[in-house]
């Protein structure tokens, strides 16, 4: 179930402001809010970005708050709000910690989002990593992987074409319960799987329509992609739903189009658009279908300027040959 154009390298972005981990948030985001978020989302929509992504955490324990922060906007509320302010950009949960919620509840929320947005949802799901969140909600953290596997299977049924879906698993079972409105996309919205552990790669290969690696460095990606494709091929022998190739993603290094004139960090890719495009084309050569980009910036205006420069001067060269 592909949603991105074939034969080209698409680009999307996780929105700033909505999650403020110290691993990636810029200082200006702490004082920003809905107005800036809306302006950035509209810019992405106008500039041809494939998707906007929003993270998911319910609550952050004190032991992690210094590093992760406690600012984590709800993905359904945020994407629903932005759906009304945009027209074409896809809306991605990257990632929803789906095992924290009953799949019928998740299906109701995201089916409504897909319906209201005219079929722009990409449901990205992952296993989660914060034990206290699971404990507070009464979910077994140690079994989160197996629980997510079943949740994905249940979501495929609940988000499918049937108004009264049927599913029976070890923990979840439903039949004779109707949900409307149905998703706008048919047969259902795409499900992308997040994570880079062996279990997450297997889950993406066997159950996913797409894979969202979590920060794999470039030298590790080819091996991960080869393993995913091997597992997908094996799964296709038993499940016709695995005949379609997985849409493969990657998170790029931080970017700055042009010469920054300020310290953007050693890992940031900077310079002329042609140089950046040449570097990013290496992802396509590995078999990546879409890259998630993040720009270094000192305020939201510099961010939208960087987005515009990327769309105008870098993106047209992402599919150049050689």
PDB file of C-alpha atoms in Angstrom:
ATOM      1  CA  UNK A   1       0.000   0.000   0.000  1.00  0.00           C
ATOM      2  CA  UNK A   2       2.080   2.855  -1.318  1.00  0.00           C
ATOM      3  CA  UNK A   3       1.134   6.491  -0.773  1.00  0.00           C
ATOM      4  CA  UNK A   4       4.297   8.243  -1.989  1.00  0.00           C
ATOM      5  CA  UNK A   5       5.190   8.771  -5.663  1.00  0.00           C
ATOM      6  CA  UNK A   6       7.153   5.888  -7.123  1.00  0.00           C
ATOM      7  CA  UNK A   7      10.636   6.449  -8.454  1.00  0.00           C
ATOM      8  CA  UNK A   8      11.448   9.605  -6.524  1.00  0.00           C
ATOM      9  CA  UNK A   9      12.808  10.553  -3.116  1.00  0.00           C
ATOM     10  CA  UNK A  10      10.067  12.267  -1.101  1.00  0.00           C
ATOM     11  CA  UNK A  11      10.754  14.507   1.865  1.00  0.00           C
ATOM     12  CA  UNK A  12       8.747  15.260   4.992  1.00  0.00           C
ATOM     13  CA  UNK A  13       9.388  16.714   8.420  1.00  0.00           C
ATOM     14  CA  UNK A  14       8.513  16.315  12.040  1.00  0.00           C
ATOM     15  CA  UNK A  15       7.043  19.556  13.294  1.00  0.00           C
ATOM     16  CA  UNK A  16       8.938  21.615  15.850  1.00  0.00           C
ATOM     17  CA  UNK A  17       7.283  22.971  19.010  1.00  0.00           C
ATOM     18  CA  UNK A  18       4.964  19.951  19.434  1.00  0.00           C
ATOM     19  CA  UNK A  19       7.736  17.879  21.045  1.00  0.00           C
ATOM     20  CA  UNK A  20      10.638  19.461  22.871  1.00  0.00           C
ATOM     21  CA  UNK A  21      13.213  16.845  23.717  1.00  0.00           C
ATOM     22  CA  UNK A  22      16.661  18.298  24.367  1.00  0.00           C
ATOM     23  CA  UNK A  23      17.972  15.835  21.762  1.00  0.00           C
ATOM     24  CA  UNK A  24      16.656  17.996  18.933  1.00  0.00           C
ATOM     25  CA  UNK A  25      14.551  20.989  20.005  1.00  0.00           C
ATOM     26  CA  UNK A  26      15.912  24.446  19.217  1.00  0.00           C
ATOM     27  CA  UNK A  27      15.967  27.033  22.067  1.00  0.00           C
ATOM     28  CA  UNK A  28      13.331  29.241  20.416  1.00  0.00           C
ATOM     29  CA  UNK A  29      10.727  26.458  20.488  1.00  0.00           C
ATOM     30  CA  UNK A  30      10.218  26.851  24.253  1.00  0.00           C
ATOM     31  CA  UNK A  31       8.593  30.252  23.712  1.00  0.00           C
ATOM     32  CA  UNK A  32       6.645  29.310  20.594  1.00  0.00           C
ATOM     33  CA  UNK A  33       3.103  28.019  20.324  1.00  0.00           C
ATOM     34  CA  UNK A  34       0.091  27.511  18.066  1.00  0.00           C
ATOM     35  CA  UNK A  35       0.665  30.552  15.845  1.00  0.00           C
ATOM     36  CA  UNK A  36       4.182  29.493  14.883  1.00  0.00           C
ATOM     37  CA  UNK A  37       3.156  25.856  14.538  1.00  0.00           C
ATOM     38  CA  UNK A  38       0.376  26.826  12.157  1.00  0.00           C
ATOM     39  CA  UNK A  39       2.667  28.998  10.040  1.00  0.00           C
ATOM     40  CA  UNK A  40       5.221  26.200   9.695  1.00  0.00           C
ATOM     41  CA  UNK A  41       2.569  23.620   8.789  1.00  0.00           C
ATOM     42  CA  UNK A  42       1.101  25.889   6.131  1.00  0.00           C
ATOM     43  CA  UNK A  43       4.572  26.499   4.720  1.00  0.00           C
ATOM     44  CA  UNK A  44       5.190  22.744   4.465  1.00  0.00           C
ATOM     45  CA  UNK A  45       1.841  22.309   2.722  1.00  0.00           C
ATOM     46  CA  UNK A  46       2.628  25.097   0.253  1.00  0.00           C
ATOM     47  CA  UNK A  47       6.206  23.980  -0.405  1.00  0.00           C
ATOM     48  CA  UNK A  48       5.500  20.372  -1.369  1.00  0.00           C
ATOM     49  CA  UNK A  49       6.566  18.488   1.758  1.00  0.00           C
ATOM     50  CA  UNK A  50       5.132  14.973   1.685  1.00  0.00           C
ATOM     51  CA  UNK A  51       4.036  14.907   5.322  1.00  0.00           C
ATOM     52  CA  UNK A  52       3.982  16.607   8.688  1.00  0.00           C
ATOM     53  CA  UNK A  53       4.718  14.404  11.697  1.00  0.00           C
ATOM     54  CA  UNK A  54       3.712  14.659  15.354  1.00  0.00           C
ATOM     55  CA  UNK A  55       5.035  12.548  18.252  1.00  0.00           C
ATOM     56  CA  UNK A  56       3.168  10.784  21.048  1.00  0.00           C
ATOM     57  CA  UNK A  57       3.805  10.670  24.789  1.00  0.00           C
ATOM     58  CA  UNK A  58       1.070  10.704  27.414  1.00  0.00           C
ATOM     59  CA  UNK A  59       3.171  11.746  30.417  1.00  0.00           C
ATOM     60  CA  UNK A  60       6.887  12.036  31.167  1.00  0.00           C
ATOM     61  CA  UNK A  61       8.269  10.836  34.514  1.00  0.00           C
ATOM     62  CA  UNK A  62      10.491  13.126  36.565  1.00  0.00           C
ATOM     63  CA  UNK A  63      13.544  10.957  35.964  1.00  0.00           C
ATOM     64  CA  UNK A  64      13.345  11.708  32.218  1.00  0.00           C
ATOM     65  CA  UNK A  65      11.894  15.213  32.275  1.00  0.00           C
ATOM     66  CA  UNK A  66      15.243  17.016  32.156  1.00  0.00           C
ATOM     67  CA  UNK A  67      16.154  15.299  28.888  1.00  0.00           C
ATOM     68  CA  UNK A  68      12.774  14.736  27.263  1.00  0.00           C
ATOM     69  CA  UNK A  69      10.858  17.727  28.569  1.00  0.00           C
ATOM     70  CA  UNK A  70       7.135  17.505  29.266  1.00  0.00           C
ATOM     71  CA  UNK A  71       5.935  19.325  26.126  1.00  0.00           C
ATOM     72  CA  UNK A  72       4.410  16.633  23.927  1.00  0.00           C
ATOM     73  CA  UNK A  73       1.303  17.719  22.042  1.00  0.00           C
ATOM     74  CA  UNK A  74      -1.374  15.092  21.525  1.00  0.00           C
ATOM     75  CA  UNK A  75      -0.971  13.803  17.955  1.00  0.00           C
ATOM     76  CA  UNK A  76      -4.653  13.362  17.095  1.00  0.00           C
ATOM     77  CA  UNK A  77      -5.673  16.786  18.404  1.00  0.00           C
ATOM     78  CA  UNK A  78      -2.695  18.477  16.744  1.00  0.00           C
ATOM     79  CA  UNK A  79      -3.007  16.760  13.372  1.00  0.00           C
ATOM     80  CA  UNK A  80      -6.768  17.297  13.369  1.00  0.00           C
ATOM     81  CA  UNK A  81      -6.271  21.009  13.982  1.00  0.00           C
ATOM     82  CA  UNK A  82      -3.657  21.254  11.251  1.00  0.00           C
ATOM     83  CA  UNK A  83      -5.787  19.249   8.813  1.00  0.00           C
ATOM     84  CA  UNK A  84      -8.260  22.122   8.690  1.00  0.00           C
ATOM     85  CA  UNK A  85      -5.477  24.603   7.915  1.00  0.00           C
ATOM     86  CA  UNK A  86      -3.769  22.619   5.139  1.00  0.00           C
ATOM     87  CA  UNK A  87      -4.854  21.077   1.861  1.00  0.00           C
ATOM     88  CA  UNK A  88      -2.504  18.425   0.503  1.00  0.00           C
ATOM     89  CA  UNK A  89       0.276  17.535   2.956  1.00  0.00           C
ATOM     90  CA  UNK A  90      -0.106  14.129   4.607  1.00  0.00           C
ATOM     91  CA  UNK A  91      -0.527  13.838   8.369  1.00  0.00           C
ATOM     92  CA  UNK A  92       1.775  11.330  10.091  1.00  0.00           C
ATOM     93  CA  UNK A  93       1.886  10.130  13.676  1.00  0.00           C
ATOM     94  CA  UNK A  94       5.590   9.510  14.213  1.00  0.00           C
ATOM     95  CA  UNK A  95       4.978   7.561  16.206  1.00  0.00           C
ATOM     96  CA  UNK A  96       1.804   6.767  18.101  1.00  0.00           C
ATOM     97  CA  UNK A  97       2.480   4.447  21.038  1.00  0.00           C
ATOM     98  CA  UNK A  98      -0.422   2.317  19.936  1.00  0.00           C
ATOM     99  CA  UNK A  99      -0.117  -0.360  22.621  1.00  0.00           C
ATOM    100  CA  UNK A 100      -1.141   2.176  25.278  1.00  0.00           C
ATOM    101  CA  UNK A 101      -4.691   2.272  23.927  1.00  0.00           C
ATOM    102  CA  UNK A 102      -7.378  -0.177  22.899  1.00  0.00           C
ATOM    103  CA  UNK A 103      -7.271  -0.537  19.091  1.00  0.00           C
ATOM    104  CA  UNK A 104     -10.964   0.391  18.747  1.00  0.00           C
ATOM    105  CA  UNK A 105     -10.249   3.699  20.475  1.00  0.00           C
ATOM    106  CA  UNK A 106      -7.238   4.326  18.242  1.00  0.00           C
ATOM    107  CA  UNK A 107      -9.242   3.364  15.176  1.00  0.00           C
ATOM    108  CA  UNK A 108     -12.068   5.750  16.095  1.00  0.00           C
ATOM    109  CA  UNK A 109      -9.649   8.670  16.525  1.00  0.00           C
ATOM    110  CA  UNK A 110      -7.572   8.119  13.413  1.00  0.00           C
ATOM    111  CA  UNK A 111     -10.481   7.073  11.163  1.00  0.00           C
ATOM    112  CA  UNK A 112     -12.129  10.373  12.042  1.00  0.00           C
ATOM    113  CA  UNK A 113      -8.891  12.221  11.286  1.00  0.00           C
ATOM    114  CA  UNK A 114      -8.594  10.510   7.915  1.00  0.00           C
ATOM    115  CA  UNK A 115     -12.240  11.260   7.130  1.00  0.00           C
ATOM    116  CA  UNK A 116     -11.977  14.936   8.078  1.00  0.00           C
ATOM    117  CA  UNK A 117      -8.682  15.451   6.238  1.00  0.00           C
ATOM    118  CA  UNK A 118      -9.885  13.901   2.993  1.00  0.00           C
ATOM    119  CA  UNK A 119      -7.675  10.818   3.261  1.00  0.00           C
ATOM    120  CA  UNK A 120      -4.333  12.298   4.299  1.00  0.00           C
ATOM    121  CA  UNK A 121      -3.525  10.137   7.336  1.00  0.00           C
ATOM    122  CA  UNK A 122      -0.438   7.959   7.662  1.00  0.00           C
ATOM    123  CA  UNK A 123      -0.677   6.062  10.945  1.00  0.00           C
ATOM    124  CA  UNK A 124       2.818   5.520  12.280  1.00  0.00           C
ATOM    125  CA  UNK A 125       3.056   3.284  15.348  1.00  0.00           C
ATOM    126  CA  UNK A 126       5.838   2.175  17.656  1.00  0.00           C
ATOM    127  CA  UNK A 127       6.423   0.154  20.810  1.00  0.00           C
ATOM    128  CA  UNK A 128       7.268   3.005  23.184  1.00  0.00           C
ATOM    129  CA  UNK A 129      10.079   3.147  25.726  1.00  0.00           C
ATOM    130  CA  UNK A 130       8.843   4.945  28.863  1.00  0.00           C
ATOM    131  CA  UNK A 131       7.965   2.332  31.470  1.00  0.00           C
ATOM    132  CA  UNK A 132       6.053   4.717  33.737  1.00  0.00           C
ATOM    133  CA  UNK A 133       3.592   5.616  30.967  1.00  0.00           C
ATOM    134  CA  UNK A 134       2.634   1.979  30.579  1.00  0.00           C
ATOM    135  CA  UNK A 135       2.392   1.397  34.314  1.00  0.00           C
ATOM    136  CA  UNK A 136       0.189   4.471  34.852  1.00  0.00           C
ATOM    137  CA  UNK A 137      -2.217   3.264  32.169  1.00  0.00           C
ATOM    138  CA  UNK A 138      -2.240  -0.330  33.384  1.00  0.00           C
ATOM    139  CA  UNK A 139      -0.401  -1.786  30.370  1.00  0.00           C
ATOM    140  CA  UNK A 140       2.316  -4.438  30.695  1.00  0.00           C
ATOM    141  CA  UNK A 141       5.553  -2.723  29.629  1.00  0.00           C
ATOM    142  CA  UNK A 142       7.445  -6.008  29.360  1.00  0.00           C
ATOM    143  CA  UNK A 143       4.951  -7.333  26.796  1.00  0.00           C
ATOM    144  CA  UNK A 144       4.655  -4.154  24.763  1.00  0.00           C
ATOM    145  CA  UNK A 145       6.169  -5.720  21.632  1.00  0.00           C
ATOM    146  CA  UNK A 146       3.724  -8.619  21.465  1.00  0.00           C
ATOM    147  CA  UNK A 147       0.910  -6.249  22.392  1.00  0.00           C
ATOM    148  CA  UNK A 148       1.847  -3.895  19.563  1.00  0.00           C
ATOM    149  CA  UNK A 149       1.902  -6.778  17.081  1.00  0.00           C
ATOM    150  CA  UNK A 150      -1.661  -7.675  17.986  1.00  0.00           C
ATOM    151  CA  UNK A 151      -2.692  -4.018  18.033  1.00  0.00           C
ATOM    152  CA  UNK A 152      -1.418  -3.538  14.471  1.00  0.00           C
ATOM    153  CA  UNK A 153      -3.388  -6.584  13.315  1.00  0.00           C
ATOM    154  CA  UNK A 154      -6.483  -5.285  15.081  1.00  0.00           C
ATOM    155  CA  UNK A 155      -6.052  -1.805  13.573  1.00  0.00           C
ATOM    156  CA  UNK A 156      -5.878  -3.256  10.082  1.00  0.00           C
ATOM    157  CA  UNK A 157      -9.296  -4.787  10.679  1.00  0.00           C
ATOM    158  CA  UNK A 158     -10.777  -1.792  12.477  1.00  0.00           C
ATOM    159  CA  UNK A 159      -9.580   0.726   9.858  1.00  0.00           C
ATOM    160  CA  UNK A 160     -10.553  -1.458   6.907  1.00  0.00           C
ATOM    161  CA  UNK A 161     -13.614  -1.193   4.685  1.00  0.00           C
ATOM    162  CA  UNK A 162     -16.047  -2.940   7.051  1.00  0.00           C
ATOM    163  CA  UNK A 163     -18.284  -0.767   9.207  1.00  0.00           C
ATOM    164  CA  UNK A 164     -18.641  -3.740  11.583  1.00  0.00           C
ATOM    165  CA  UNK A 165     -15.127  -5.258  11.627  1.00  0.00           C
ATOM    166  CA  UNK A 166     -14.282  -8.641  13.106  1.00  0.00           C
ATOM    167  CA  UNK A 167     -11.107  -9.387  15.020  1.00  0.00           C
ATOM    168  CA  UNK A 168     -10.086 -11.977  17.588  1.00  0.00           C
ATOM    169  CA  UNK A 169      -6.685 -12.045  19.245  1.00  0.00           C
ATOM    170  CA  UNK A 170      -5.182 -13.041  22.582  1.00  0.00           C
ATOM    171  CA  UNK A 171      -6.024  -9.732  24.276  1.00  0.00           C
ATOM    172  CA  UNK A 172      -8.420  -7.916  21.945  1.00  0.00           C
ATOM    173  CA  UNK A 173     -11.604  -9.161  20.333  1.00  0.00           C
ATOM    174  CA  UNK A 174     -14.460  -7.296  18.702  1.00  0.00           C
ATOM    175  CA  UNK A 175     -17.376  -8.197  16.457  1.00  0.00           C
ATOM    176  CA  UNK A 176     -20.716  -6.640  15.671  1.00  0.00           C
ATOM    177  CA  UNK A 177     -19.560  -3.167  16.744  1.00  0.00           C
ATOM    178  CA  UNK A 178     -19.930  -0.498  14.077  1.00  0.00           C
ATOM    179  CA  UNK A 179     -17.761   2.581  13.721  1.00  0.00           C
ATOM    180  CA  UNK A 180     -18.465   5.504  11.439  1.00  0.00           C
ATOM    181  CA  UNK A 181     -17.348   7.683   9.814  1.00  0.00           C
ATOM    182  CA  UNK A 182     -15.039   5.308   7.991  1.00  0.00           C
ATOM    183  CA  UNK A 183     -11.592   6.388   6.795  1.00  0.00           C
ATOM    184  CA  UNK A 184     -11.553   8.193   3.452  1.00  0.00           C
ATOM    185  CA  UNK A 185      -8.693   6.010   2.193  1.00  0.00           C
ATOM    186  CA  UNK A 186      -9.482   2.557   0.859  1.00  0.00           C
ATOM    187  CA  UNK A 187      -8.992  -0.209   1.661  1.00  0.00           C
ATOM    188  CA  UNK A 188      -7.564   1.569   4.753  1.00  0.00           C
ATOM    189  CA  UNK A 189      -4.988   4.199   5.739  1.00  0.00           C
ATOM    190  CA  UNK A 190      -1.349   3.075   5.548  1.00  0.00           C
ATOM    191  CA  UNK A 191       0.341   1.756   8.694  1.00  0.00           C
ATOM    192  CA  UNK A 192       4.025   2.606   9.055  1.00  0.00           C
ATOM    193  CA  UNK A 193       6.079   0.921  11.768  1.00  0.00           C
ATOM    194  CA  UNK A 194       8.654   2.865  13.764  1.00  0.00           C
ATOM    195  CA  UNK A 195      11.793   1.549  15.413  1.00  0.00           C
ATOM    196  CA  UNK A 196      15.212   0.144  14.588  1.00  0.00           C
ATOM    197  CA  UNK A 197      15.507  -2.843  16.912  1.00  0.00           C
ATOM    198  CA  UNK A 198      15.459  -6.329  15.357  1.00  0.00           C
ATOM    199  CA  UNK A 199      11.878  -6.743  16.588  1.00  0.00           C
ATOM    200  CA  UNK A 200      10.814  -3.419  15.042  1.00  0.00           C
ATOM    201  CA  UNK A 201      12.418  -4.275  11.694  1.00  0.00           C
ATOM    202  CA  UNK A 202      10.647  -7.625  11.681  1.00  0.00           C
ATOM    203  CA  UNK A 203       7.363  -5.938  12.622  1.00  0.00           C
ATOM    204  CA  UNK A 204       7.735  -3.480   9.732  1.00  0.00           C
ATOM    205  CA  UNK A 205       8.564  -6.286   7.315  1.00  0.00           C
ATOM    206  CA  UNK A 206       5.753  -8.602   8.347  1.00  0.00           C
ATOM    207  CA  UNK A 207       3.010  -6.162   9.320  1.00  0.00           C
ATOM    208  CA  UNK A 208       3.851  -2.718   7.987  1.00  0.00           C
ATOM    209  CA  UNK A 209       3.175  -0.692   4.871  1.00  0.00           C
ATOM    210  CA  UNK A 210       6.197   1.457   5.701  1.00  0.00           C
ATOM    211  CA  UNK A 211       9.238   1.575   7.971  1.00  0.00           C
ATOM    212  CA  UNK A 212      10.292   4.555  10.086  1.00  0.00           C
ATOM    213  CA  UNK A 213      13.797   3.912  11.417  1.00  0.00           C
ATOM    214  CA  UNK A 214      14.694   5.821  14.544  1.00  0.00           C
ATOM    215  CA  UNK A 215      17.934   7.587  13.724  1.00  0.00           C
ATOM    216  CA  UNK A 216      19.984   4.797  12.166  1.00  0.00           C
ATOM    217  CA  UNK A 217      23.289   6.253  10.930  1.00  0.00           C
ATOM    218  CA  UNK A 218      23.998   5.999   7.214  1.00  0.00           C
ATOM    219  CA  UNK A 219      26.455   3.157   7.535  1.00  0.00           C
ATOM    220  CA  UNK A 220      23.871   1.018   9.356  1.00  0.00           C
ATOM    221  CA  UNK A 221      20.916   1.616   7.041  1.00  0.00           C
ATOM    222  CA  UNK A 222      21.904  -0.648   4.109  1.00  0.00           C
ATOM    223  CA  UNK A 223      22.106  -3.688   6.367  1.00  0.00           C
ATOM    224  CA  UNK A 224      18.819  -2.843   8.023  1.00  0.00           C
ATOM    225  CA  UNK A 225      17.112  -2.393   4.658  1.00  0.00           C
ATOM    226  CA  UNK A 226      18.503  -5.665   3.345  1.00  0.00           C
ATOM    227  CA  UNK A 227      17.238  -7.483   6.440  1.00  0.00           C
ATOM    228  CA  UNK A 228      13.804  -5.869   6.138  1.00  0.00           C
ATOM    229  CA  UNK A 229      13.487  -6.896   2.496  1.00  0.00           C
ATOM    230  CA  UNK A 230      14.590 -10.442   3.269  1.00  0.00           C
ATOM    231  CA  UNK A 231      11.951 -10.733   5.993  1.00  0.00           C
ATOM    232  CA  UNK A 232       9.343  -9.168   3.718  1.00  0.00           C
ATOM    233  CA  UNK A 233      10.074 -11.660   0.986  1.00  0.00           C
ATOM    234  CA  UNK A 234       9.691 -14.537   3.431  1.00  0.00           C
ATOM    235  CA  UNK A 235       6.422 -13.110   4.740  1.00  0.00           C
ATOM    236  CA  UNK A 236       5.033 -12.675   1.221  1.00  0.00           C
ATOM    237  CA  UNK A 237       5.152 -16.441   0.750  1.00  0.00           C
ATOM    238  CA  UNK A 238       2.504 -16.778   3.468  1.00  0.00           C
ATOM    239  CA  UNK A 239       0.610 -13.479   3.361  1.00  0.00           C
ATOM    240  CA  UNK A 240      -0.574 -11.816   0.173  1.00  0.00           C
ATOM    241  CA  UNK A 241      -0.687  -8.518   2.075  1.00  0.00           C
ATOM    242  CA  UNK A 242       3.107  -8.504   2.040  1.00  0.00           C
ATOM    243  CA  UNK A 243       3.411  -8.578  -1.752  1.00  0.00           C
ATOM    244  CA  UNK A 244       3.712  -4.790  -1.901  1.00  0.00           C
ATOM    245  CA  UNK A 245       7.177  -3.414  -1.004  1.00  0.00           C
ATOM    246  CA  UNK A 246       7.504  -1.515   2.268  1.00  0.00           C
ATOM    247  CA  UNK A 247       7.946   2.249   1.903  1.00  0.00           C
ATOM    248  CA  UNK A 248      11.299   2.867   3.556  1.00  0.00           C
ATOM    249  CA  UNK A 249      12.175   6.036   5.417  1.00  0.00           C
ATOM    250  CA  UNK A 250      15.247   7.607   6.964  1.00  0.00           C
ATOM    251  CA  UNK A 251      15.921  10.536   9.286  1.00  0.00           C
ATOM    252  CA  UNK A 252      18.668  12.691   7.801  1.00  0.00           C
ATOM    253  CA  UNK A 253      21.389  14.580   9.554  1.00  0.00           C
ATOM    254  CA  UNK A 254      20.407  18.146  10.560  1.00  0.00           C
ATOM    255  CA  UNK A 255      20.451  20.469   7.543  1.00  0.00           C
ATOM    256  CA  UNK A 256      21.208  24.093   6.761  1.00  0.00           C
ATOM    257  CA  UNK A 257      20.859  25.302   3.185  1.00  0.00           C
ATOM    258  CA  UNK A 258      23.730  27.681   2.432  1.00  0.00           C
ATOM    259  CA  UNK A 259      26.437  28.976   4.754  1.00  0.00           C
ATOM    260  CA  UNK A 260      24.947  29.524   8.224  1.00  0.00           C
ATOM    261  CA  UNK A 261      27.299  32.132   9.708  1.00  0.00           C
ATOM    262  CA  UNK A 262      26.647  30.649  13.142  1.00  0.00           C
ATOM    263  CA  UNK A 263      27.533  27.403  14.895  1.00  0.00           C
ATOM    264  CA  UNK A 264      25.076  24.778  13.630  1.00  0.00           C
ATOM    265  CA  UNK A 265      26.992  21.822  15.022  1.00  0.00           C
ATOM    266  CA  UNK A 266      29.510  19.392  13.600  1.00  0.00           C
ATOM    267  CA  UNK A 267      26.965  16.870  12.304  1.00  0.00           C
ATOM    268  CA  UNK A 268      24.895  19.374  10.341  1.00  0.00           C
ATOM    269  CA  UNK A 269      25.029  19.161   6.549  1.00  0.00           C
ATOM    270  CA  UNK A 270      25.555  22.663   5.172  1.00  0.00           C
ATOM    271  CA  UNK A 271      26.530  24.364   1.948  1.00  0.00           C
ATOM    272  CA  UNK A 272      25.300  24.903  -1.564  1.00  0.00           C
ATOM    273  CA  UNK A 273      22.024  23.239  -2.602  1.00  0.00           C
ATOM    274  CA  UNK A 274      23.816  21.028  -5.133  1.00  0.00           C
ATOM    275  CA  UNK A 275      26.125  19.718  -2.414  1.00  0.00           C
ATOM    276  CA  UNK A 276      23.221  18.942  -0.094  1.00  0.00           C
ATOM    277  CA  UNK A 277      21.250  17.224  -2.861  1.00  0.00           C
ATOM    278  CA  UNK A 278      24.243  15.083  -3.785  1.00  0.00           C
ATOM    279  CA  UNK A 279      24.644  14.007  -0.166  1.00  0.00           C
ATOM    280  CA  UNK A 280      20.938  13.234   0.273  1.00  0.00           C
ATOM    281  CA  UNK A 281      20.760  11.227  -2.950  1.00  0.00           C
ATOM    282  CA  UNK A 282      22.852   8.612  -1.159  1.00  0.00           C
ATOM    283  CA  UNK A 283      19.718   7.697   0.769  1.00  0.00           C
ATOM    284  CA  UNK A 284      17.850   6.933  -2.446  1.00  0.00           C
ATOM    285  CA  UNK A 285      20.781   4.797  -3.582  1.00  0.00           C
ATOM    286  CA  UNK A 286      20.323   2.690  -0.436  1.00  0.00           C
ATOM    287  CA  UNK A 287      16.669   2.084  -1.304  1.00  0.00           C
ATOM    288  CA  UNK A 288      15.101   4.806   0.851  1.00  0.00           C
ATOM    289  CA  UNK A 289      11.760   6.170  -0.414  1.00  0.00           C
ATOM    290  CA  UNK A 290      11.366   9.163   1.887  1.00  0.00           C
ATOM    291  CA  UNK A 291      13.653  11.259   4.072  1.00  0.00           C
ATOM    292  CA  UNK A 292      12.607  13.140   7.179  1.00  0.00           C
ATOM    293  CA  UNK A 293      14.494  16.428   7.326  1.00  0.00           C
ATOM    294  CA  UNK A 294      15.165  18.774  10.225  1.00  0.00           C
ATOM    295  CA  UNK A 295      16.644  22.237   9.746  1.00  0.00           C
ATOM    296  CA  UNK A 296      18.861  24.115  12.196  1.00  0.00           C
ATOM    297  CA  UNK A 297      17.343  27.515  12.894  1.00  0.00           C
ATOM    298  CA  UNK A 298      17.251  30.332  15.453  1.00  0.00           C
ATOM    299  CA  UNK A 299      13.560  31.208  15.113  1.00  0.00           C
ATOM    300  CA  UNK A 300      10.510  30.094  13.188  1.00  0.00           C
ATOM    301  CA  UNK A 301      11.128  32.632  10.408  1.00  0.00           C
ATOM    302  CA  UNK A 302      14.578  31.191   9.739  1.00  0.00           C
ATOM    303  CA  UNK A 303      12.978  27.751   9.725  1.00  0.00           C
ATOM    304  CA  UNK A 304      10.387  28.637   7.083  1.00  0.00           C
ATOM    305  CA  UNK A 305      13.139  30.364   5.057  1.00  0.00           C
ATOM    306  CA  UNK A 306      15.183  27.164   5.218  1.00  0.00           C
ATOM    307  CA  UNK A 307      12.173  25.082   4.195  1.00  0.00           C
ATOM    308  CA  UNK A 308      11.589  27.360   1.206  1.00  0.00           C
ATOM    309  CA  UNK A 309      15.240  27.210   0.170  1.00  0.00           C
ATOM    310  CA  UNK A 310      15.230  23.436   0.421  1.00  0.00           C
ATOM    311  CA  UNK A 311      12.036  23.078  -1.611  1.00  0.00           C
ATOM    312  CA  UNK A 312      13.196  25.505  -4.312  1.00  0.00           C
ATOM    313  CA  UNK A 313      16.877  24.660  -4.629  1.00  0.00           C
ATOM    314  CA  UNK A 314      17.579  21.214  -3.136  1.00  0.00           C
ATOM    315  CA  UNK A 315      14.443  19.120  -3.697  1.00  0.00           C
ATOM    316  CA  UNK A 316      14.440  19.461  -7.516  1.00  0.00           C
ATOM    317  CA  UNK A 317      17.840  17.712  -7.574  1.00  0.00           C
ATOM    318  CA  UNK A 318      17.064  14.828  -5.213  1.00  0.00           C
ATOM    319  CA  UNK A 319      16.248  12.570  -8.147  1.00  0.00           C
ATOM    320  CA  UNK A 320      19.087  13.592 -10.437  1.00  0.00           C
ATOM    321  CA  UNK A 321      21.086  10.703 -11.787  1.00  0.00           C
ATOM    322  CA  UNK A 322      24.725  10.320 -10.779  1.00  0.00           C
TER     323      UNK A 322
END
